[in-house]
Coordinates of C-alpha atoms in Angstrom, one line a residue:
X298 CA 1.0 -29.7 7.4
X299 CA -1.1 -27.8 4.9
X300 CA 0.3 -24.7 3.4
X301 CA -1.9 -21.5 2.9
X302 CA -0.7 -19.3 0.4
X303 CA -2.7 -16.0 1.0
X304 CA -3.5 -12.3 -0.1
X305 CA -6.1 -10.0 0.5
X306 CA -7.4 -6.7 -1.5
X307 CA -9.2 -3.9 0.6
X308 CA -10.8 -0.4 0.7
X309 CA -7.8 1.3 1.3
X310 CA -4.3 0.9 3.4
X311 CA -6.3 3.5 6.1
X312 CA -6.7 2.3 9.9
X313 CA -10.5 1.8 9.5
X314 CA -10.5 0.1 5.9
X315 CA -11.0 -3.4 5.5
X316 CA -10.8 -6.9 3.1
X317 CA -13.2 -6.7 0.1
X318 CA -11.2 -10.0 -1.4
X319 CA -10.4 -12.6 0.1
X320 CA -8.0 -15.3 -1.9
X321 CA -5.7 -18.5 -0.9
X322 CA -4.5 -21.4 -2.2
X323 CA -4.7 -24.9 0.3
X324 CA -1.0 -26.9 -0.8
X325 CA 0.5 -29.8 0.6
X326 CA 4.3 -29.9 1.4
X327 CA 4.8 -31.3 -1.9
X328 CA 3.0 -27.9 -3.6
X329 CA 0.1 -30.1 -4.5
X330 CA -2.8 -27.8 -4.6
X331 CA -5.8 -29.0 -2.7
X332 CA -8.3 -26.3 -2.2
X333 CA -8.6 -22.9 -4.1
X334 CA -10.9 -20.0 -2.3
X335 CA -11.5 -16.7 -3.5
X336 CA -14.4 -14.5 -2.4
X337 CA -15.2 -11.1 -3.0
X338 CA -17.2 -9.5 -0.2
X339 CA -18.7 -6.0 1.0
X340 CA -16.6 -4.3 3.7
X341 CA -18.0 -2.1 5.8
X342 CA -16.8 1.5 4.1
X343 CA -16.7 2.2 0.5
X344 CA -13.7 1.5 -1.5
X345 CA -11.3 4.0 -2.3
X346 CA -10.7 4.8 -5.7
X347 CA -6.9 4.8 -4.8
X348 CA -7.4 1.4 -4.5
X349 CA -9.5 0.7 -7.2
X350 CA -6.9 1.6 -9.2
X351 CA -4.1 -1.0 -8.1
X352 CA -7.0 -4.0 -8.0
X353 CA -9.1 -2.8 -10.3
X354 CA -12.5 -4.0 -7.9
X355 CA -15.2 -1.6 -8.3
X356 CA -18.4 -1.1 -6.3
X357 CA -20.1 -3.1 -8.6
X358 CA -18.5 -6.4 -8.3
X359 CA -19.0 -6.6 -4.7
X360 CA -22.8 -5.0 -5.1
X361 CA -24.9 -8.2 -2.8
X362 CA -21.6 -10.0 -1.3
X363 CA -21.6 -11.2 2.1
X364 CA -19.5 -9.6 4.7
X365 CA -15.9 -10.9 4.9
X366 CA -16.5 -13.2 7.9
X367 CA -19.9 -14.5 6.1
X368 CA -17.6 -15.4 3.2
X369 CA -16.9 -19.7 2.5
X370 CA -12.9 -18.5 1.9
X371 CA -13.5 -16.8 5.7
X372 CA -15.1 -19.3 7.6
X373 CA -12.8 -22.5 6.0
X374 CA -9.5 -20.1 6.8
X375 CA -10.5 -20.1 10.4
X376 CA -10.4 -23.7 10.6
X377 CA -7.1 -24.0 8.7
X378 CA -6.0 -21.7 12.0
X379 CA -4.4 -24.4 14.1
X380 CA -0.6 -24.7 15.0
X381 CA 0.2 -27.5 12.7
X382 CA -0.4 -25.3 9.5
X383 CA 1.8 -22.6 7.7
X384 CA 1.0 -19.5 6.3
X385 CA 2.8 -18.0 3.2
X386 CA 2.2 -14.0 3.1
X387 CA 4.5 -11.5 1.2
X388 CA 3.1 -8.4 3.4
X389 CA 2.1 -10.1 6.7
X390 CA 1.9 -6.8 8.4
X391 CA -0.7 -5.7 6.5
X392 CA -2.7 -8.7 5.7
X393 CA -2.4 -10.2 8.9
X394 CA -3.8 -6.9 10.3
X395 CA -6.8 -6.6 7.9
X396 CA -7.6 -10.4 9.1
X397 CA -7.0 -8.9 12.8
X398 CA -9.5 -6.4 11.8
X399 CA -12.4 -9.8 10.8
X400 CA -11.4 -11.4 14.4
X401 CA -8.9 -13.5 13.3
X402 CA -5.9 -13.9 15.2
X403 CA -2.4 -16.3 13.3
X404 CA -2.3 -19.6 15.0
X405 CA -0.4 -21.1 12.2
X406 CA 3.6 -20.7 11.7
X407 CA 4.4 -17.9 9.2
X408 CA 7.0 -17.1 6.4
X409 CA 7.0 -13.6 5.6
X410 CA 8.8 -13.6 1.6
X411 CA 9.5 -10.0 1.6
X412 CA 11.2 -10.5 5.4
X413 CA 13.0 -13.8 3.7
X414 CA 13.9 -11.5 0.7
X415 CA 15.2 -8.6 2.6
X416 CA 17.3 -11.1 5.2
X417 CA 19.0 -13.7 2.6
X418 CA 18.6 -11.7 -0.3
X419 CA 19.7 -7.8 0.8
X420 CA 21.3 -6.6 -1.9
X421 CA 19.1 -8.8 -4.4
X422 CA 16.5 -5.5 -4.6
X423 CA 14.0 -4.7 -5.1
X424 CA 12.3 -7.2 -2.7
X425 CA 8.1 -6.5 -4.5
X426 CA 6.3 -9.7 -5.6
X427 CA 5.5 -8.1 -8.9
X428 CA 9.3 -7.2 -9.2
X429 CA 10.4 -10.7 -8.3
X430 CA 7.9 -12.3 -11.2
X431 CA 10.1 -11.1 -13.5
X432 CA 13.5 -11.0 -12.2
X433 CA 13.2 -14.4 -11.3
X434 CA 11.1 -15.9 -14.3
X435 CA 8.0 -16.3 -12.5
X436 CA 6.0 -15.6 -15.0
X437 CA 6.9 -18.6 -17.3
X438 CA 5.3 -20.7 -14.9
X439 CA 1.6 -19.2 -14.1
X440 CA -0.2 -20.2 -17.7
X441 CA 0.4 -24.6 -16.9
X442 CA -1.4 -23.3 -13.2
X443 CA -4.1 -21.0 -14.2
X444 CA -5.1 -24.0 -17.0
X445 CA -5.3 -26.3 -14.7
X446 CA -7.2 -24.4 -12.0
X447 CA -9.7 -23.1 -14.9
X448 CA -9.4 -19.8 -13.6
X449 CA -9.2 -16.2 -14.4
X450 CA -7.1 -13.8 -13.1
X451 CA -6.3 -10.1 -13.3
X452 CA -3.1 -8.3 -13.0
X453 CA -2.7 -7.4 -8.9
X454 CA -6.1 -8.5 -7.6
X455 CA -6.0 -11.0 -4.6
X456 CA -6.2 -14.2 -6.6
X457 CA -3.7 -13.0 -9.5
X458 CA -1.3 -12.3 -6.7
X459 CA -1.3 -15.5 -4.7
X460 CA -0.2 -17.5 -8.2
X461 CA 2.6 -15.2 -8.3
X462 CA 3.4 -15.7 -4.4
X463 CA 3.0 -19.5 -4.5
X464 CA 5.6 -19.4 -7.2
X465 CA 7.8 -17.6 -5.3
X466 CA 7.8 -19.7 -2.2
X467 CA 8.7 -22.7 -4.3
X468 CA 11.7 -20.9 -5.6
X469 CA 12.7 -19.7 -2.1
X470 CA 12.6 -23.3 -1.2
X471 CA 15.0 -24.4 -3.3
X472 CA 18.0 -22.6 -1.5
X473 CA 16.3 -22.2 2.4
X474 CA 14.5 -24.8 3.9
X475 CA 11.2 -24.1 5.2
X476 CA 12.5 -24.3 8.8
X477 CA 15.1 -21.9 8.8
X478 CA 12.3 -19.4 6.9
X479 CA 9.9 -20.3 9.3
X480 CA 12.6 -19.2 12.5
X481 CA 13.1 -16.7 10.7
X482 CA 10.2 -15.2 10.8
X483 CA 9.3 -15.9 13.9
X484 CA 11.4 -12.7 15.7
X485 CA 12.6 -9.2 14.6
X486 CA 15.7 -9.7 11.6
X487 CA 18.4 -7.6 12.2
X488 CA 19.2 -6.5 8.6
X489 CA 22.9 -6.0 7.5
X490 CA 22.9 -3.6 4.3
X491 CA 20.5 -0.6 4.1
X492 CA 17.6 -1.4 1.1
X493 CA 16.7 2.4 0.4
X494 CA 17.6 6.0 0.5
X495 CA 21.2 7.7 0.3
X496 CA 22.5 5.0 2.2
X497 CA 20.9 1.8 0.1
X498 CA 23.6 -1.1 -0.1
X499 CA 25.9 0.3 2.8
X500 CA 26.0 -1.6 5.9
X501 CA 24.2 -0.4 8.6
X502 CA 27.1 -0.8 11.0
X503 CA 29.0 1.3 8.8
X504 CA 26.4 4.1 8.7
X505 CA 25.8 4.1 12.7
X506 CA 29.8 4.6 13.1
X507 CA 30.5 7.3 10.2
X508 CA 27.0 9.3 9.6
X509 CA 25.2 8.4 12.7
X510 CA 22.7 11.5 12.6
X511 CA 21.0 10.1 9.6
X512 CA 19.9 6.9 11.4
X513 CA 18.9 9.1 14.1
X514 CA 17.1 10.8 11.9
X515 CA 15.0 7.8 10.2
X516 CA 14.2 6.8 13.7
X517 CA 12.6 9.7 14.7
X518 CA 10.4 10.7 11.4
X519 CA 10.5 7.7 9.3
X520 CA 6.9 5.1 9.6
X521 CA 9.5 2.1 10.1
X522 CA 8.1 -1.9 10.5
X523 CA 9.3 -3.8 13.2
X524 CA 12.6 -5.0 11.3
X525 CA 13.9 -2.0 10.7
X526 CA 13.8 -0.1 13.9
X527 CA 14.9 -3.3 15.6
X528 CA 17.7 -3.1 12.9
X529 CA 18.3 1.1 14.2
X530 CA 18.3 0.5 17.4
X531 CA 20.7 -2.8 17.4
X532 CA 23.5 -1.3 15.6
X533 CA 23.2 2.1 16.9
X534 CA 23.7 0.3 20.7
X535 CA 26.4 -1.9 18.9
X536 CA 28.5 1.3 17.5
X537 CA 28.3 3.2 21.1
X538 CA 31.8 3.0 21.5
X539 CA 33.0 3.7 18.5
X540 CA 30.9 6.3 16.5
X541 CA 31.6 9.6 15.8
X542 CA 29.4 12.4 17.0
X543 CA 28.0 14.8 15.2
X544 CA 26.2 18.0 16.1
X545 CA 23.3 16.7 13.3
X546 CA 21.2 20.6 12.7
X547 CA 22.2 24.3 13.1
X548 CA 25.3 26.3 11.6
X549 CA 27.8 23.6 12.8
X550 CA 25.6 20.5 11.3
X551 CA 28.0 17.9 10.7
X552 CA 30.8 18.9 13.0
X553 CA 32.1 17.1 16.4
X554 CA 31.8 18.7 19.6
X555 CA 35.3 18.7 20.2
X556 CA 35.9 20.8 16.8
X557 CA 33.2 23.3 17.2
X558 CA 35.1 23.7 20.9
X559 CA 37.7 24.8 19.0
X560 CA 36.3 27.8 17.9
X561 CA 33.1 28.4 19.6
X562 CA 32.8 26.6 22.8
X563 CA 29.9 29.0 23.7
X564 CA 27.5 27.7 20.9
X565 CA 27.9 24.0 22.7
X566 CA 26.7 25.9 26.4
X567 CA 24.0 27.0 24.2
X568 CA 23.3 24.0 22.6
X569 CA 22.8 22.6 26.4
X570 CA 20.8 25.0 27.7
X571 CA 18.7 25.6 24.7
X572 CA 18.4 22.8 21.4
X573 CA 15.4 21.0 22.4
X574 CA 16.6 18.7 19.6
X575 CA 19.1 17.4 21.4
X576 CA 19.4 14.2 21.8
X577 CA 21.0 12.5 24.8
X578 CA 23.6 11.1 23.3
X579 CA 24.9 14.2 21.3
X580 CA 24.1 16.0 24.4
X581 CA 26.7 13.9 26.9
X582 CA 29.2 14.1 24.0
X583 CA 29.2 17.9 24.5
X584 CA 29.2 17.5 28.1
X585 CA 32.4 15.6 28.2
X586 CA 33.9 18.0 25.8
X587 CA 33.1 20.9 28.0
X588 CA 34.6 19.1 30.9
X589 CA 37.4 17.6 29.5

């Protein structure tokens, strides 16, 4: 099994931009580097200067580049595409999606680092490469690699990155094997601890039981990946029985239904008849109040 460790740079993290760098390292199992490739090429719009500024690639250094599919990195990636190989990515979503983009589909198995990060690690934040390079004493280890490679590298360009990532796969290695990674990769990861907002280090059980409207709430307006909502959706089915239900807007925000039928029992007919906001769940909790 060879072991691409990869990263790309783009125009822009739009729906039409594209790869304007290509970079991956070829490893054995044993880490053993065998093949370095990293190609700048011309995309197909310009790049945007909000990403000029995070990779520092200006229209210049791509001025008479092939096309990203003309690239050597390109066309020796495609045959590195079989089953029997892994990729290492720390953003596959977006990487993955940029190749996507070139005509490339994954064949090889996949570990995901920020996905490993946010499973075995949760509370261990933040989960960013960059971040983990220091936390974790990455650093100390790039200048024996980048000697021996005879390279140059800049601060969060493709290439600089993929030192940092290789790094960070060999430490994840040394407490998960590369099976268990791989599995775990290989479906949605239902997350136990919240890693941001209000909520960040609570467990998402305990949110979907005691403030249920603010998952609710992430669900409907928040751009989630595909761990998350499958994380939303899991424990908010999970907690059903037990949760308490909220009325989650208007003058009684925060309130059950049973207490606002305490006191105003019309406002819940209203609610009914009128909150296009309602969701279906808060909607037959008032029901059964109204009946009961």
């Amino acid at each position: 099994m060879k072991i691409i460790v990869l990263d790309t740079e783009t125009t822009g993290a739009g729906e039409a931009d594209c790869i304007c760098q290509l970079s991956y390292l070829v490893c054995d199992e044993k880490g053993e580097i065998l093949e370095l490739r990293n190609d700048l090429c011309t995309p197909a719009l310009p790049i945007s200067f909000e990403a000029m500024a995070v990779h520092h690639i200006t229209p210049e250094m791509i001025e008479g580049t092939p096309t990203c599919i003309e690239t050597t990195a390109f066309k020796r990636l495609v045959e590195l595409n079989t089953p029997d190989n892994l990729m290492v990515i720390q953003n596959a979503e977006f990487d993955l999606g940029m190749l996507a983009k070139e005509g490339m589909g994954l064949e090889m198995k996949l570990i995901v680092t920020f996905r490993v990060l946010r499973a075995l690690h949760p509370l261990d934040t933040p989960h960013g490469l960059q971040f983990k390079r220091y936390q974790w004493g990455l650093y100390k280890q790039e200048q024996p690699l980048i000697d021996k490679l005879e390279i140059v590298i800049n601060a969060h360009d493709a290439l600089g990155d993929v030192i940092v990532l290789k790094h960070l796969y060999e430490k994840l290695t040394e407490s998960h094997t590369v099976e268990s990674m791989i599995e775990l990769c290989s479906k949605p990861i239902i997350l136990e601890y919240i890693p941001f907002g209000k909520h960040k280090g609570k467990r998402f059980e305990e949110v979907a039981i005691e403030a249920r409207n603010d998952l609710k709430y992430m669900l409907e307006n928040f751009d989630l990946d595909g761990d998350l909502r499958a994380t939303l959706l899991h424990h908010m089915e999970a907690t059903k029985a037990t949760a308490v239900i909220t009325i989650g807007f208007g003058k009684y925000r925060g309130k059950t239904p049973a207490e606002v039928a305490q006191s105003d029992p019309a406002y819940l007919t209203w609610l009914l008849n009128n909150a296009e906001r309602l969701d279906a769940e808060t909607r037959e909790a008032i029901t059964n109040v109204l009946n009961a």
